[in-house]
Every structure is written in C-alpha cells, then in structure tokens.
XYZ file of C-alpha atoms in Angstrom:
432
model
C -27.446 83.012 113.128
C -29.579 82.081 115.830
C -28.646 79.096 116.998
C -25.394 78.693 115.339
C -22.087 76.477 116.724
C -19.213 77.280 115.850
C -17.786 74.054 117.248
C -19.670 72.293 114.918
C -18.531 71.241 112.176
C -20.898 71.505 109.107
C -23.290 67.362 108.223
C -22.417 66.539 111.865
C -24.147 63.963 111.270
C -24.138 63.846 107.687
C -20.895 62.188 106.586
C -17.916 64.515 106.061
C -17.417 68.072 105.363
C -15.429 68.411 101.591
C -13.285 72.023 101.352
C -11.638 72.907 98.524
C -8.631 74.880 97.926
C -6.665 76.848 95.984
C -3.728 78.861 96.009
C -2.060 82.114 94.402
C 1.573 82.944 94.782
C 1.809 86.817 94.972
C 6.050 85.713 95.396
C 8.525 83.576 96.175
C 11.620 85.914 98.702
C 13.995 84.252 99.639
C 15.853 80.203 98.383
C 18.224 79.978 101.045
C 20.881 76.618 100.695
C 22.288 77.497 104.192
C 18.980 76.732 105.770
C 16.997 74.978 103.134
C 13.678 77.082 102.874
C 11.724 79.358 101.132
C 9.856 82.129 102.160
C 6.480 82.850 100.043
C 3.655 84.937 100.186
C 0.595 83.234 99.569
C -3.551 83.481 98.918
C -4.999 80.722 100.036
C -8.446 80.564 99.839
C -11.039 77.420 101.068
C -14.539 77.079 100.455
C -16.934 74.772 101.985
C -20.609 74.300 102.104
C -22.591 74.893 105.708
C -26.069 74.060 105.088
C -26.698 75.781 108.536
C -25.858 79.740 106.604
C -28.458 78.980 103.865
C -30.011 81.927 103.198
C -33.165 83.325 100.331
C -32.015 85.601 97.218
C -29.750 85.130 94.498
C -26.559 87.350 95.602
C -23.929 86.437 97.670
C -22.821 88.544 101.032
C -19.519 90.373 101.714
C -18.512 90.445 105.357
C -15.868 92.012 107.137
C -13.203 89.572 108.138
C -13.813 90.056 112.122
C -16.827 87.831 111.697
C -14.691 85.004 111.214
C -14.516 84.650 114.594
C -18.358 83.886 114.403
C -18.121 81.233 111.849
C -17.012 77.507 112.229
C -13.604 77.469 109.452
C -11.322 74.512 108.892
C -7.889 73.927 110.792
C -5.761 73.720 107.730
C -2.404 74.190 108.829
C 1.141 73.830 106.699
C 2.560 71.123 107.310
C 6.348 71.805 106.847
C 6.222 75.620 108.385
C 9.321 77.543 110.055
C 7.087 80.382 110.974
C 4.073 82.279 109.404
C 2.322 85.377 109.645
C -1.497 86.312 108.418
C -0.970 90.874 107.076
C -2.856 92.671 108.942
C -2.312 96.171 107.900
C -4.301 97.801 107.427
C -6.374 95.566 108.735
C -6.262 91.672 108.843
C -5.989 90.042 105.506
C -9.164 88.110 105.197
C -12.186 87.554 102.921
C -15.218 86.344 103.993
C -18.053 85.450 101.121
C -21.107 83.861 101.984
C -23.260 82.817 98.551
C -27.173 81.865 98.713
C -26.893 77.892 99.041
C -24.451 77.806 101.785
C -21.158 77.639 100.138
C -18.592 79.832 101.902
C -15.284 81.492 100.801
C -12.655 82.518 102.989
C -8.826 84.040 102.031
C -6.414 85.192 103.796
C -2.802 85.943 102.567
C -0.311 84.472 104.042
C 4.050 84.570 104.397
C 5.268 81.559 105.371
C 9.276 80.037 105.394
C 8.968 76.550 104.798
C 11.385 73.725 104.844
C 12.522 72.187 101.608
C 14.947 69.290 101.604
C 17.690 69.759 98.687
C 19.795 68.110 96.611
C 23.229 69.948 96.309
C 25.542 67.645 95.221
C 25.102 68.794 91.673
C 24.996 72.528 93.092
C 24.712 75.253 90.756
C 23.572 72.840 87.860
C 20.914 71.097 89.891
C 17.234 71.372 90.174
C 15.766 71.398 92.789
C 11.472 70.160 93.945
C 9.991 71.587 97.048
C 6.733 71.763 98.171
C 3.860 73.131 100.220
C 1.406 70.677 102.171
C -1.856 71.298 103.646
C -3.107 69.667 106.158
C -6.151 69.451 108.495
C -4.835 69.828 112.166
C -7.598 68.306 114.473
C -10.480 66.463 111.735
C -9.791 63.104 110.278
C -10.494 62.063 107.074
C -14.079 61.046 108.540
C -15.135 64.349 109.301
C -12.926 67.024 106.293
C -12.087 66.019 102.879
C -9.868 68.142 100.788
C -9.366 68.423 97.319
C -7.524 71.067 94.590
C -10.212 72.632 93.138
C -9.455 72.415 89.729
C -6.547 70.577 89.494
C -3.167 71.175 88.365
C -5.077 75.160 87.716
C -5.676 75.806 91.216
C -2.310 77.252 91.652
C -1.217 80.393 89.630
C 0.953 83.081 89.234
C 4.158 80.989 89.400
C 4.304 81.304 85.838
C 4.638 85.393 85.607
C 6.931 84.587 88.566
C 10.521 86.276 88.752
C 13.340 84.471 90.775
C 16.663 85.686 91.381
C 18.509 82.774 90.679
C 15.932 80.052 89.957
C 13.445 79.088 87.251
C 10.062 77.545 87.895
C 10.263 74.696 85.080
C 7.175 72.110 86.197
C 4.274 72.288 88.972
C 1.621 70.356 90.234
C -0.677 69.232 92.324
C -1.405 66.084 94.435
C -4.320 64.523 97.055
C -3.104 62.099 99.837
C -3.567 61.288 102.986
C -1.489 61.892 105.993
C -0.770 59.250 108.119
C -0.218 59.341 112.237
C -0.433 57.717 114.958
C -3.337 59.506 115.932
C -5.539 58.703 112.627
C -5.383 59.128 108.877
C -5.909 63.356 107.912
C -6.747 64.993 105.028
C -3.340 65.936 102.437
C -2.779 68.237 99.424
C 0.355 69.316 98.212
C 1.468 70.934 95.755
C 5.161 70.469 93.902
C 6.955 72.959 92.360
C 10.360 71.866 90.117
C 12.815 74.759 90.261
C 16.215 75.091 87.902
C 19.256 76.674 89.011
C 20.871 79.781 86.499
C 24.945 78.470 85.472
C 25.415 82.042 84.594
C 26.366 83.941 87.153
C 28.470 81.300 88.476
C 29.817 80.899 85.231
C 30.854 84.361 85.828
C 31.392 84.688 89.616
C 33.645 81.014 90.565
C 34.107 78.956 86.477
C 36.149 81.617 84.597
C 38.008 83.632 87.501
C 38.711 80.031 88.911
C 39.678 78.652 84.858
C 41.954 81.815 85.199
C 44.069 81.988 87.368
C 44.566 78.010 85.952
C 46.078 79.286 82.951
C 48.077 81.998 84.985
C 49.638 79.395 86.809
C 50.790 77.193 82.815
C 53.126 81.334 82.495
C 56.035 80.123 84.059
C 56.535 77.239 82.088
C 57.741 79.985 79.785
C 59.910 81.466 82.253
C 63.874 80.661 81.947
C 64.100 78.031 84.848
C 66.864 80.308 86.102
C 64.085 83.382 86.810
C 63.398 81.230 90.556
C 61.290 84.773 91.872
C 59.223 84.894 89.032
C 58.154 81.565 88.632
C 58.314 80.766 92.923
C 56.135 84.139 92.808
C 53.546 83.501 90.467
C 52.831 79.967 91.730
C 52.207 81.364 95.070
C 50.185 84.415 93.971
C 47.894 81.462 92.555
C 48.121 79.355 94.881
C 46.547 81.688 97.741
C 44.136 83.412 95.636
C 42.514 80.243 94.242
C 42.563 79.831 98.311
C 40.629 82.540 98.428
C 38.146 81.827 95.644
C 37.601 78.591 97.277
C 36.847 80.119 100.495
C 34.521 82.474 99.046
C 32.218 80.050 97.145
C 31.893 78.003 100.705
C 29.930 80.991 102.705
C 26.860 80.376 100.580
C 26.634 77.065 100.859
C 25.657 74.804 104.678
C 28.425 73.901 106.594
C 27.733 70.056 105.836
C 29.862 67.067 105.178
C 27.268 64.820 103.640
C 27.659 67.503 100.163
C 30.058 66.846 97.638
C 28.785 69.232 95.636
C 29.884 70.280 91.697
C 31.348 73.128 92.468
C 33.610 72.338 94.799
C 34.894 69.673 92.432
C 35.538 71.983 89.476
C 37.246 74.371 92.020
C 39.688 71.030 93.243
C 40.230 70.245 89.937
C 41.620 73.891 88.951
C 43.714 74.177 92.509
C 45.225 70.585 91.976
C 46.544 72.080 88.705
C 47.626 75.018 90.120
C 49.571 73.052 92.884
C 51.018 70.554 90.501
C 52.369 73.391 88.723
C 54.380 74.402 91.325
C 55.259 71.283 91.887
C 56.322 70.938 88.363
C 58.674 74.340 88.856
C 60.606 72.700 91.632
C 60.821 69.220 89.944
C 62.502 70.937 86.765
C 64.681 73.005 89.198
C 66.039 69.640 91.153
C 67.136 68.589 87.905
C 68.328 71.268 86.019
C 70.581 71.494 89.746
C 71.198 67.588 89.631
C 72.007 67.782 85.929
C 74.812 70.525 86.194
C 76.661 68.993 88.555
C 76.626 65.874 86.771
C 78.109 67.714 83.782
C 80.399 69.542 85.782
C 81.637 65.325 87.103
C 81.934 64.570 83.810
C 83.626 67.466 82.375
C 86.142 66.691 85.173
C 86.790 63.485 84.473
C 87.349 64.133 80.830
C 89.645 66.683 82.052
C 91.560 64.259 84.138
C 91.677 61.683 81.112
C 93.301 64.141 78.304
C 95.991 65.345 81.326
C 96.562 61.241 82.107
C 96.645 61.086 77.981
C 99.371 63.969 76.965
C 101.324 63.246 80.875
C 102.004 59.302 78.350
C 102.768 61.273 75.486
C 105.268 62.818 76.984
C 106.868 59.865 78.844
C 106.157 58.267 75.395
C 109.133 61.026 73.567
C 111.350 60.981 76.258
C 111.651 57.062 76.089
C 112.342 57.326 72.410
C 114.306 59.909 72.447
C 116.950 57.756 75.049
C 116.211 55.337 73.238
C 117.895 56.837 70.367
C 120.507 58.210 72.216
C 121.647 54.678 73.780
C 121.825 53.940 70.383
C 124.031 56.099 69.310
C 126.858 54.592 71.669
C 126.063 51.408 70.799
C 127.340 51.789 67.273
C 130.010 53.606 68.544
C 131.072 50.710 70.711
C 131.256 48.405 68.195
C 133.068 50.349 65.546
C 135.668 50.441 68.216
C 135.928 46.814 68.898
C 135.857 45.951 65.626
C 138.906 47.667 64.803
C 140.435 45.508 68.233
C 139.658 42.880 67.089
C 140.961 43.253 63.516
C 144.680 43.006 64.997
C 144.115 39.127 65.712
C 143.113 38.185 62.709
C 143.962 34.802 63.218
C 141.934 34.052 66.278
C 138.868 32.276 65.840
C 136.453 31.103 68.093
C 134.287 27.983 67.828
C 130.599 26.968 69.388
C 129.461 24.316 69.453
C 125.089 24.490 70.467
C 123.702 23.344 72.730
C 120.586 22.143 72.522
C 117.943 21.969 75.681
C 115.075 19.905 75.073
C 111.922 21.013 76.835
C 109.540 18.039 77.782
C 106.161 19.056 78.144
C 105.396 18.603 81.682
C 101.478 17.193 82.232
C 99.642 18.362 85.151
C 99.817 15.976 87.974
C 96.408 15.390 88.773
C 92.961 16.631 87.110
C 90.266 19.020 88.899
C 87.030 17.681 90.010
C 83.849 19.478 89.272
C 81.890 19.152 92.099
C 78.582 20.177 90.065
C 75.401 20.560 93.055
C 71.926 21.357 91.819
C 70.223 24.546 92.656
C 67.456 24.401 95.341
C 64.085 25.536 93.848
C 63.253 27.706 96.217
C 66.802 30.014 96.074
C 66.604 29.919 91.971
C 62.860 31.330 92.506
C 64.225 34.171 94.538
C 67.040 34.852 91.725
C 64.376 34.383 89.523
C 62.350 37.428 90.304
C 64.976 39.625 91.562
C 66.382 39.143 88.143
C 62.389 40.455 87.017
C 62.281 42.999 89.587
C 66.010 44.302 88.725
C 64.351 44.513 84.772
C 61.183 46.184 85.739
C 62.587 49.030 88.038
C 65.335 49.641 85.188
C 63.060 49.951 82.556
C 60.778 52.735 85.351
C 63.991 54.838 85.757
C 64.802 54.698 82.271
C 61.304 56.108 81.496
C 61.793 58.859 84.393
C 65.066 59.946 83.172
C 65.280 63.305 81.175
C 68.456 63.863 79.465
C 67.558 67.184 79.493
C 66.024 68.936 81.940
C 64.921 71.783 80.272
C 62.424 69.675 78.517
C 60.609 68.860 81.369
C 58.835 72.614 80.738
C 58.352 71.776 76.767
C 55.972 68.291 78.518
C 54.346 70.758 80.646
C 53.652 73.437 77.847
C 51.620 70.864 76.382
C 49.959 68.554 78.932
C 48.721 70.786 81.083
C 46.255 72.426 78.810
C 45.247 69.433 77.060
C 45.230 67.597 80.349
C 42.888 70.854 81.783
C 40.782 70.541 78.730
C 40.339 66.753 78.745
C 38.833 67.336 82.588
C 36.648 70.214 81.819
C 35.277 67.529 79.059
C 34.392 64.802 81.225
C 33.238 67.380 83.473
C 30.726 69.492 82.066
C 29.353 66.151 79.984
C 28.688 64.061 83.577
C 26.734 66.932 85.477
C 24.948 68.485 82.745
C 23.840 65.161 80.965
C 23.876 62.849 83.611
C-alpha cells in the first residue's frame, strides 16, 4: 500500500476504468401508488481492476470492510433514490475482496426508496414498469465505464420474490449514457415489470358494488304504494355506494389527471343505483297523474250519464203530456161533430189560393280575391307543421298507458343494460 493514492483512479493515464456490476434483490418491501415509489433491499456488487493492488499468490484476500476508506472506489449512486441507507448492524455491511491480478470486489447491502412513475389509468388491472438506475456521480465516460457482468442474468432474486399485490412478469438490463450539462456519464438501468393481482379488488370492491346494484333492483318488485320501503332501499344503496367509492380512493393518489378503471366502474354502479331511485320517482308521479285523469274521466262519464237520464225522464214526461192533449182534442172533435149535424143543409165552399213563389236570384256575385301566400310564411308554416308532428310522435312514444308497466320494463332493461356495460368494461380494460 506504500505509495497508493486513493484519490486517483486506476489507469489514470491509460484510459477509463471498467466497472462491472451485479445485483441481488433481497426484498421489495412496499410499492406505494400514493407516493409513486417502491422500497427495496439490494446487494450491490462492483468489480474493477486496480493495477496498484496486484500481489503474488493464487488466493484472494478478504479484508475488513472498514479498510474501504483506504481504497479508491467508484462514486456510484442510485439516480431516482428518495432516501437510502447502508445497513450497519452489527457492523457496516460491506465486503472487500482483492484478487492477485488487482481485481477488487466491493459489495454493499442497501435499502433504498426509489421513485417509479406509474400510469394508473387501468388501475387495478394495470402493469407498471419500474427501474433502478445506477450512474457515476463525478467520473464521466472518459474516466469510468459501467457494464453488467452477466447481462440480464446480472440481477437475481426476482424469481423467488413474493409480493403482496404484484407479480414480477419480466425483467431485463440495459446500458446507456446520462447526458448532463457537465458531460456524459455511464449509466446502467435495471427494468422490471409488475402486474397487479386483481383478485383482491374483485372481492373488496367489484363484488360489493355489483351486489349493491342488484339490491337496488329489489324495489322494482315492491308495490308502488309502499313509498317508505322503496325510498329506504334507494337512499340506503346510494349512501352505501358513496361510502364504498370514498373507501376505494383512500389508497390512491389525489390527482385529477388519473381517471382510473375502478373509478369508472364505481361511477357506473352509482349511476345504476341512482337511476333505480329516479325510476321510482317517475313511476310514482305517473301513477298520481294517471289516478287523477281516471277520476276526471269518471266524473265526465257520470255527468254524461246524468244528462242522459234527465233526457230520458224529460222524453217520457213530454210523451205523456202529448197523449193527454190528444185525448182532449178527440173529445172536443166529437162534440163539434154533434153540433154540426144540426146544420146539415149549410155548406161551405172555399176556393184555393195559389201563391206563386218565384225564386229570387242573388243581387250580386261575391268576388273571391285569393292572394298568393308569401314564401317565407309558407316555409315557416311547413317547419312548424313538421315540428308539431315530431313532437306529437315523441310524446306518444313516451306516453305510458299504465304507470305500473314502468316497473315491468325496468325489471328487464336495468339488468340487461348492466350486463352489457360490464361486458364492454371488462373487454376494454383487459384486452385493450
């Protein structure tokens, strides 16, 4: 170690130092969607050759980790790390091993919290790709070069890793350069893809919300006269759904930029539940209107019946009076015949008088002055007539002869619509 200067890198005048790296992922403790980061414990191993540390022999030397203060080591750092620490129980978890040809193996045990940009638009059916980036802090590519010692196999431990909500689908490594204002720096990137397990969310959110929608349909089989029962079911399901929606958002970031898949489904369920409540309001209103119209029609029918009965009574009375008058006239005629028999010789001659009525012709002829209609007036009248027909047909389509049919229609349309929306929802978020 005589003449060794730890402040000068190896091969100071003979090109850059090549540093090989490998990782062991001991654990991934937490993955936070709120903070968009993950916490992992890793074993970082670095290898490089320092010609100043060559010695004779065929065995490597394992040194105390505290001797690292006397050696040159790469200034490697984790790029997206929010906080990191080196384990020091019972001593600092470092390993230094020197080989006869001057190769140095330097290993560390680190726990780090690393940022991971997540796209939560398909949450909880999402896949997230996180990275672990290693760079040199002060040495650029003219001084230090990084490389993975065994390619994609340089990172181990993920195959046996068990996570709470995720499964590791794929992982790979890459080599690149970090470009800053001060120069180009070596950079190693480890990529791993995480797929979220949806079973927990199906049992925790999707099934309860779907059952609440089905529960809201029970009101369609309750009589419309049972106002408290139907209102109680509607309001209870709406409030329960609101609580479920608030609980589902507690573990997610409060960002308006994400419209998540679970938010879409909860919104669909809330719309169906609220629609069932509105359906009863419409059905009840139509029932009241229908009852009032029936009472009004019944009153009209009773009035017409009374008028008809009054007419019949009046006809009978007039017929009896007419018969009475006929009897009186017959008696008077018999008496007059007896008086005229005494004057049989007197005769009465009468001469017919003809009155000629000549038809009168109108003194003047009416002149019909027909003015041709204006084009604007004709166009306006045509448009109004078409709008009137469309409005009349629309009203006829929305007209319900019996308000009780609204519940019958709802028993079919609500379940069918919910099934169709679910098919579209799951197809889109699972396959697109």
